[in-house]
Coordinates of C-alpha atoms (C1' of nucleotides) in Angstrom, one line a residue:
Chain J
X663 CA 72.9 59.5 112.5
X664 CA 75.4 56.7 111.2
X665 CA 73.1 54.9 108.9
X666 CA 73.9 51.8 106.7
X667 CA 75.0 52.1 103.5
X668 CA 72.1 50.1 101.9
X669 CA 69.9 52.7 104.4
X670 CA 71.7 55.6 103.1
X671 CA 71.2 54.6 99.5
X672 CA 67.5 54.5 100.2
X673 CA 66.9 57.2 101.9
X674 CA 68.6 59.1 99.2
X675 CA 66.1 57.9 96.7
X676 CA 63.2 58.4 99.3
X677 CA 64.2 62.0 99.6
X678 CA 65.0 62.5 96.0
X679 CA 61.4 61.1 94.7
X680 CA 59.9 63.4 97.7
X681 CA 61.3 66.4 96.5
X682 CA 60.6 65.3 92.8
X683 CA 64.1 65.2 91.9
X684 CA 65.2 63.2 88.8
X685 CA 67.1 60.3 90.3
X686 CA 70.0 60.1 87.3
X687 CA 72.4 57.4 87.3
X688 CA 75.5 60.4 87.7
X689 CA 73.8 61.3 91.1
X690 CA 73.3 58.2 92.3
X691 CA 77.1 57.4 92.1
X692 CA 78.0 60.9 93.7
X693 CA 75.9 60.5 96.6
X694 CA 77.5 57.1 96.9
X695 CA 80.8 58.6 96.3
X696 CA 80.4 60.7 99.4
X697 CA 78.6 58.5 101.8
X698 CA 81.3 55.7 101.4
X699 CA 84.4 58.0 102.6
X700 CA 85.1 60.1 105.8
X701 CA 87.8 61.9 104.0
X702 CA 85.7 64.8 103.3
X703 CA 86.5 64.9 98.9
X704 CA 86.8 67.9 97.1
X705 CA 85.2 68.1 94.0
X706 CA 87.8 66.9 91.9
X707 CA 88.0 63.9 94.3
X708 CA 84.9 62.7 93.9
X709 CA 84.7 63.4 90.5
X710 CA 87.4 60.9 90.3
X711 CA 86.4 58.3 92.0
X712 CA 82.7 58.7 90.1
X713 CA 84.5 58.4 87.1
X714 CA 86.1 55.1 87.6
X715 CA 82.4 53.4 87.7
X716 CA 81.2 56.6 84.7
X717 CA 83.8 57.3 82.6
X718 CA 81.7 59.6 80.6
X719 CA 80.6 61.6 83.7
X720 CA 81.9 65.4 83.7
X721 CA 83.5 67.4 86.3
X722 CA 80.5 70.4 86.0
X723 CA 78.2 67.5 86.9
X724 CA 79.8 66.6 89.7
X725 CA 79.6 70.1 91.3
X726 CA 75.9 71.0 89.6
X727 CA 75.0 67.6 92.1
X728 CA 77.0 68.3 94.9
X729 CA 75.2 71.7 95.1
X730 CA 71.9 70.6 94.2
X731 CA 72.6 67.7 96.8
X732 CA 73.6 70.2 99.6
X733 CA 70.3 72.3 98.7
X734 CA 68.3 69.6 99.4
X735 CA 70.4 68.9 103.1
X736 CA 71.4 65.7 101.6
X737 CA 75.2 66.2 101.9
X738 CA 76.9 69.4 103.6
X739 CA 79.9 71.7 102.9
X740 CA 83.1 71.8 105.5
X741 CA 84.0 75.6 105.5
X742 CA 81.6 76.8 103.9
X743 CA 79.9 79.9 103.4
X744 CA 82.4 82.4 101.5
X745 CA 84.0 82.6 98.1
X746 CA 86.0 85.5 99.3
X747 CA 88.9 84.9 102.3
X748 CA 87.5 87.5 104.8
X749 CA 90.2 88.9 107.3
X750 CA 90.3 89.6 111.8
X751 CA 92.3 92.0 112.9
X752 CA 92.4 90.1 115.8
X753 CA 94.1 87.1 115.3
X754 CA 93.5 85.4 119.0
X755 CA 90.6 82.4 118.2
X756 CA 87.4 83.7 119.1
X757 CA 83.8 82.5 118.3
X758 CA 82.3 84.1 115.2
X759 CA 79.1 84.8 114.4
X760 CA 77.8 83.8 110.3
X761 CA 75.0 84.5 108.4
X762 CA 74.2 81.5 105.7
X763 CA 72.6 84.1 103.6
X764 CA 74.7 87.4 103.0
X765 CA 78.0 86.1 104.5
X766 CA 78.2 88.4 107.4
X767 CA 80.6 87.7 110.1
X768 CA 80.3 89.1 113.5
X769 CA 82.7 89.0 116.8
X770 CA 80.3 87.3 119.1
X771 CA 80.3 86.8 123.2
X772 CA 79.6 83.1 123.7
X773 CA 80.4 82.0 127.3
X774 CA 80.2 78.5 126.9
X775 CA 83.3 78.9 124.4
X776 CA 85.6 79.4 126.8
X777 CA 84.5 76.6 129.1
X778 CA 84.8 73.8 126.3
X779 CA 88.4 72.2 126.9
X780 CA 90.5 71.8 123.8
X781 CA 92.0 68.6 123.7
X782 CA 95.5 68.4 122.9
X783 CA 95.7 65.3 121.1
X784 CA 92.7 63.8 118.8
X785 CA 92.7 60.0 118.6
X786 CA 95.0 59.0 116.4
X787 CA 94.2 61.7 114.1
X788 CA 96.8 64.4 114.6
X789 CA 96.9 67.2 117.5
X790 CA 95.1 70.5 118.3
X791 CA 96.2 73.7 118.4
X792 CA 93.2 75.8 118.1
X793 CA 89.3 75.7 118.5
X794 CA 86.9 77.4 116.1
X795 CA 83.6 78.3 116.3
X796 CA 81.0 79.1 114.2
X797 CA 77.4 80.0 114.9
X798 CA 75.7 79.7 111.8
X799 CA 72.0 81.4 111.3
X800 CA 70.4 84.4 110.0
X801 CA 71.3 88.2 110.6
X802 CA 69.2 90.6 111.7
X803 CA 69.2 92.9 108.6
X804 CA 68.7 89.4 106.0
X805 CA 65.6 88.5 108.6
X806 CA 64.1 92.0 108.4
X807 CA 64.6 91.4 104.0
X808 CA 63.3 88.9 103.7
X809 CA 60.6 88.9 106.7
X810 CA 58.2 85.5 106.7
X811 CA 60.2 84.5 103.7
X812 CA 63.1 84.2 105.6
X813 CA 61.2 82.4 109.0
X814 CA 59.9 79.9 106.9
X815 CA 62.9 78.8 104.7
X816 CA 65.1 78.6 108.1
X817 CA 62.8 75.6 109.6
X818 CA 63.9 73.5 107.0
Chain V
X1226 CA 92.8 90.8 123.9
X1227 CA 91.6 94.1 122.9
X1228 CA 94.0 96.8 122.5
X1229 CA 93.2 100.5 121.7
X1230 CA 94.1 101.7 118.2
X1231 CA 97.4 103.4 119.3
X1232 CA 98.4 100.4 121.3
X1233 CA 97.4 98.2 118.7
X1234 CA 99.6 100.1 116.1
X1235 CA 102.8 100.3 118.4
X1236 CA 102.8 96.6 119.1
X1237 CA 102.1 96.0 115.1
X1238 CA 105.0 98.2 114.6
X1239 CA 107.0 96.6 117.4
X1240 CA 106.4 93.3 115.6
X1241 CA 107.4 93.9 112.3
X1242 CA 110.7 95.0 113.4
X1243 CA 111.7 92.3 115.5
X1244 CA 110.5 90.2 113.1
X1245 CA 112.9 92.1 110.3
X1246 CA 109.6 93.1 108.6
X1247 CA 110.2 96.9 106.6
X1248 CA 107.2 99.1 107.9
X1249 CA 106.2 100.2 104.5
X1250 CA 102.7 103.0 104.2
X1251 CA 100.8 100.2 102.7
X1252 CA 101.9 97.8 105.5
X1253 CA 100.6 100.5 108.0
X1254 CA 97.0 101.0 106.4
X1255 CA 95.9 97.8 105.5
X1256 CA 96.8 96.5 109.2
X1257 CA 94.9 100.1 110.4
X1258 CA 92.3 99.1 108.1
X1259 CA 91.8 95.9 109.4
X1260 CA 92.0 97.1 113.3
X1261 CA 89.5 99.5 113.3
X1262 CA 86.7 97.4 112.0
X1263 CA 85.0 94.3 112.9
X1264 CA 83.6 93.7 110.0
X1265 CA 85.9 91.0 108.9
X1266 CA 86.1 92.0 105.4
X1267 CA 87.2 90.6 102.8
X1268 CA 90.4 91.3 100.5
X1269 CA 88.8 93.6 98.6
X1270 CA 87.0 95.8 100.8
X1271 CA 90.0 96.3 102.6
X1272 CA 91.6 97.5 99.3
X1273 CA 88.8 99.7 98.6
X1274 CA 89.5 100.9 102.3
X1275 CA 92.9 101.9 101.5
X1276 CA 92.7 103.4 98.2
X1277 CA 90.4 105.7 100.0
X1278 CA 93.9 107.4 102.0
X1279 CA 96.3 105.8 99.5
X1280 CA 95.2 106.0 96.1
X1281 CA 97.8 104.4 94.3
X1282 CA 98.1 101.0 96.5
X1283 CA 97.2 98.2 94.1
X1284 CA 95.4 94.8 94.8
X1285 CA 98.0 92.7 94.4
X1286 CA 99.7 94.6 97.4
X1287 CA 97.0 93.9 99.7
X1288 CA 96.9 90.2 99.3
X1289 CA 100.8 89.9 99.4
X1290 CA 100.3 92.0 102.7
X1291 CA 97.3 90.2 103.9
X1292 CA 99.3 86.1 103.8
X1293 CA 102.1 88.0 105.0
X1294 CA 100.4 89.9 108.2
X1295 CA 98.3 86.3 108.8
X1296 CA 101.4 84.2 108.4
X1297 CA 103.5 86.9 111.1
X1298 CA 100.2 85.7 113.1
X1299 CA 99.3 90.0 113.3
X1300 CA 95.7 89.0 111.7
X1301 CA 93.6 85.9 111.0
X1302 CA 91.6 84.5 108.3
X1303 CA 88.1 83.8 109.1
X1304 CA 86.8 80.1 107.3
X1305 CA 90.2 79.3 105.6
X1306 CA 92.4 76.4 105.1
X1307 CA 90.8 75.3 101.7
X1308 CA 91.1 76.9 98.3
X1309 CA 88.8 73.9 97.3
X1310 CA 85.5 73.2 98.4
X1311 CA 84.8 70.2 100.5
X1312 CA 81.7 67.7 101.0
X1313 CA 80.6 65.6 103.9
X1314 CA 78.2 63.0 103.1
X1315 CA 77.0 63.7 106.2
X1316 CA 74.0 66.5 106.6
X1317 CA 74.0 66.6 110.3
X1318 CA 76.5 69.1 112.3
X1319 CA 79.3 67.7 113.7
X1320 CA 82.4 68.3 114.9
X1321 CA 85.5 68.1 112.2
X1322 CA 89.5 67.7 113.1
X1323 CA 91.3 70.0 110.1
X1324 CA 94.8 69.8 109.3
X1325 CA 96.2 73.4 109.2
X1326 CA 99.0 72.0 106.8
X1327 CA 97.6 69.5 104.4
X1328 CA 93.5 70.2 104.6
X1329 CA 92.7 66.7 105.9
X1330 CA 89.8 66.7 107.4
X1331 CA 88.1 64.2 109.8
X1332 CA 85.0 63.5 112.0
X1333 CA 86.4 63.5 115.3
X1334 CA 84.7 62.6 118.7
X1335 CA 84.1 65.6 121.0
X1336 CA 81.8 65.4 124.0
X1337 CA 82.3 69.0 125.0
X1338 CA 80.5 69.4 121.3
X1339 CA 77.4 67.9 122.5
X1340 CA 77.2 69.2 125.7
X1341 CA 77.8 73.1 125.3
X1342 CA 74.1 74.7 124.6
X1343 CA 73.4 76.7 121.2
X1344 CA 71.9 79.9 122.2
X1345 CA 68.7 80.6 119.5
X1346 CA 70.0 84.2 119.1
X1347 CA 73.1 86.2 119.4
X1348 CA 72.8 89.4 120.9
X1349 CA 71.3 91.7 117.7
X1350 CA 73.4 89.7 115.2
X1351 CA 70.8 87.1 114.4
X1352 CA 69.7 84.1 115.5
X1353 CA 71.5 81.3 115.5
X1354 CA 70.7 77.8 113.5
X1355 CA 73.5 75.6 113.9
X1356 CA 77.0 75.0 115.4
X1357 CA 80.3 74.5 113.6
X1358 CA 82.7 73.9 115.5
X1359 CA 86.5 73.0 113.8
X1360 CA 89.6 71.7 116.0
X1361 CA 92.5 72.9 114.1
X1362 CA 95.7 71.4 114.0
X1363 CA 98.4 69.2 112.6
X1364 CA 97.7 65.7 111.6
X1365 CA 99.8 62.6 112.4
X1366 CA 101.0 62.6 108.3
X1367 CA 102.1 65.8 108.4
X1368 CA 103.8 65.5 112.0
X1369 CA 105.3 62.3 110.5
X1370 CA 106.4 64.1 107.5
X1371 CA 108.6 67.3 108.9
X1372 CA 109.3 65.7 112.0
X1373 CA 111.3 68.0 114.5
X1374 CA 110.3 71.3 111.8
X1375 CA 106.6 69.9 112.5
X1376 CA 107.1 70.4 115.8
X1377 CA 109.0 73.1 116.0
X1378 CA 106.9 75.3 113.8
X1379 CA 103.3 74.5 115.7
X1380 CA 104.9 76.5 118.6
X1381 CA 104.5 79.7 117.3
Chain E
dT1265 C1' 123.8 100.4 99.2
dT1266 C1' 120.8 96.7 98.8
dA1267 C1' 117.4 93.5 99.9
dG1268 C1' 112.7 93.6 100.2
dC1269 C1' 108.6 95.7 98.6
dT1270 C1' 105.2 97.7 95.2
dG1271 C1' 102.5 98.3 91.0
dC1272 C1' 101.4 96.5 86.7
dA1273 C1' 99.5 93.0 83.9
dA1274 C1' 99.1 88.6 82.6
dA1275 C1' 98.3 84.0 84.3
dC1276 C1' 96.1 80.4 87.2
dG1277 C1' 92.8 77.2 89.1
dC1278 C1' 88.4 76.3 90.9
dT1279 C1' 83.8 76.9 89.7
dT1280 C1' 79.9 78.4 86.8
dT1281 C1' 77.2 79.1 82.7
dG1282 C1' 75.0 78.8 77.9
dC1283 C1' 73.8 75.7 74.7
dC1284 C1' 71.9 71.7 72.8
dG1285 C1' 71.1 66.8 72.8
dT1286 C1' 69.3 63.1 75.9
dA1287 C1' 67.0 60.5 79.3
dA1288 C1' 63.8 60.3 83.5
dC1289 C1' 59.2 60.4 84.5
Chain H
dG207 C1' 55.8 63.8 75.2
dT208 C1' 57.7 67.1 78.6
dT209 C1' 60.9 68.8 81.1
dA210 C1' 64.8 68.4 83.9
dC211 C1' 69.4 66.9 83.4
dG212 C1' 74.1 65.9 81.5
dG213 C1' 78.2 66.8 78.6
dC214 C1' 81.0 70.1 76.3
dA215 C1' 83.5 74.2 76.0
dA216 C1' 84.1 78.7 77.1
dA217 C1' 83.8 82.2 80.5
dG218 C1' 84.0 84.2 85.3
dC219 C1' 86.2 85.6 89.3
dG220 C1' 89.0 85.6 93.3
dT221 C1' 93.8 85.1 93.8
dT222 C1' 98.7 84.5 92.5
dT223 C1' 103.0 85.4 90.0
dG224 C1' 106.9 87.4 87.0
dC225 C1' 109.1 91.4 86.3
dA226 C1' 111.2 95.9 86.7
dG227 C1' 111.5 100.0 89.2
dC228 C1' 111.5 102.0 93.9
dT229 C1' 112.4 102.6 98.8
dA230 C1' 113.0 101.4 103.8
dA231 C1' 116.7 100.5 106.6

DNA sequence: TTAGCTGCAAACGCTTTGCCGTAAC
DNA sequence: GTTACGGCAAAGCGTTTGCAGCTAA
């Protein structure tokens, strides 16, 4: 899971010449932009830092890569999965249900939610006051769409 | 946890006035809106739901009523805490600390993570591909930061 | 009576897109 | 040589804000 950087760096190229992607010097230095932090950038962030090494690198570049990058299941989003905010009327924590592909969310009974225990304090990191929990897949009605289509993009 | 809609509008009533909060028709159906679905829609749909009994209510009300009903802790947000996208270099699904105040956002270390089971479908949602699972909270910066208000404020 | 709230319209900020030149293959 | 990609600038879209009139308390 943790790989090296110099590992990283080449599996990134291994994956990009397997799925006969262009490997361009502007997404080399994102990917490396985002596999040398665990401060989870936005955008603009990485942007930045690309642009120390690129200073003729544009912000639209950064995000056309960081998309293309996360199609490919070479990087992933935090919170992802919604331009819109979406609202609960119920404002207790409770697992949700989300589909990746029309953005449904659904109230969902999940047992094993309410056996995980929340730890109050986090390493040094800061300390908890709520869990959430998404299960992330396909809804019914996006399955039935899109039918085989659907069954075979979700294996990847 | 789940209230019937009569109860459910009493005690929204009862909170707004303790909490000096005027109970204005707008305030009344976008909260009514919200509690009889579980749709978890998003700021718009709940407008459109309005406007159906209220036709003059504008957009802009709905937000300002929304942050201010979410902020009272009446409603919640589903996938918030970032107007900005962020990435993890990191494809694989793991657990991530966020900081309800600032957005920091961390890989944390959670055994319960690895040990709760993901069920391959939900009921007649959909089935189920991954599991995202967020501990919310406030970081040691922030806490650092307001001090006594930090702490005083997380109770609520 | 008087804050606090609403509606309107314009602004804002992140993100996306069209276009054309350029570079990876 | 082809074709995907990058840079530029302008647009898009959800959300926010300033202002003036209105209304809940």
């Amino acid at each position: 899971m943790n790989l090296s950087r110099q590992e990283s760096m080449d599996s990134f190229l291994a994956h990009c010449r397997a799925a006969g992607m262009r490997v361009t010097p502007q997404r080399l230095e994102v990917f490396r932009e985002l596999a040398q932090t665990d401060e989870h950038p936005d955008a603009e962030t990485v942007f930045r830092g690309v642009r120390r090494r690129m200073p003729t690198v544009s912000l639209d570049t950064v995000y056309r890569t960081l998309w293309r990058l996360e199609e490919q299941g070479l990087i992933s989003r935090v919170q992802v999965l919604s331009e819109r905010a979406r609202f609960d009327g119920n404002a207790i924590p409770h697992p949700h249900f989300v589909c990746t592909r029309c953005g449904l969310v659904r109230d969902v009974e999940y047992a094993a939610f309410n056996e995980v225990e929340v730890p109050a304090r986090m390493g040094g990191v800061g300390t908890v006051e709520a869990l959430h929990v998404e299960l992330r897949g396909i809804c019914t009605n996006c399955r039935q769409a899109s039918g085989a289509r659907a069954r075979r993009d979700s294996v990847s």
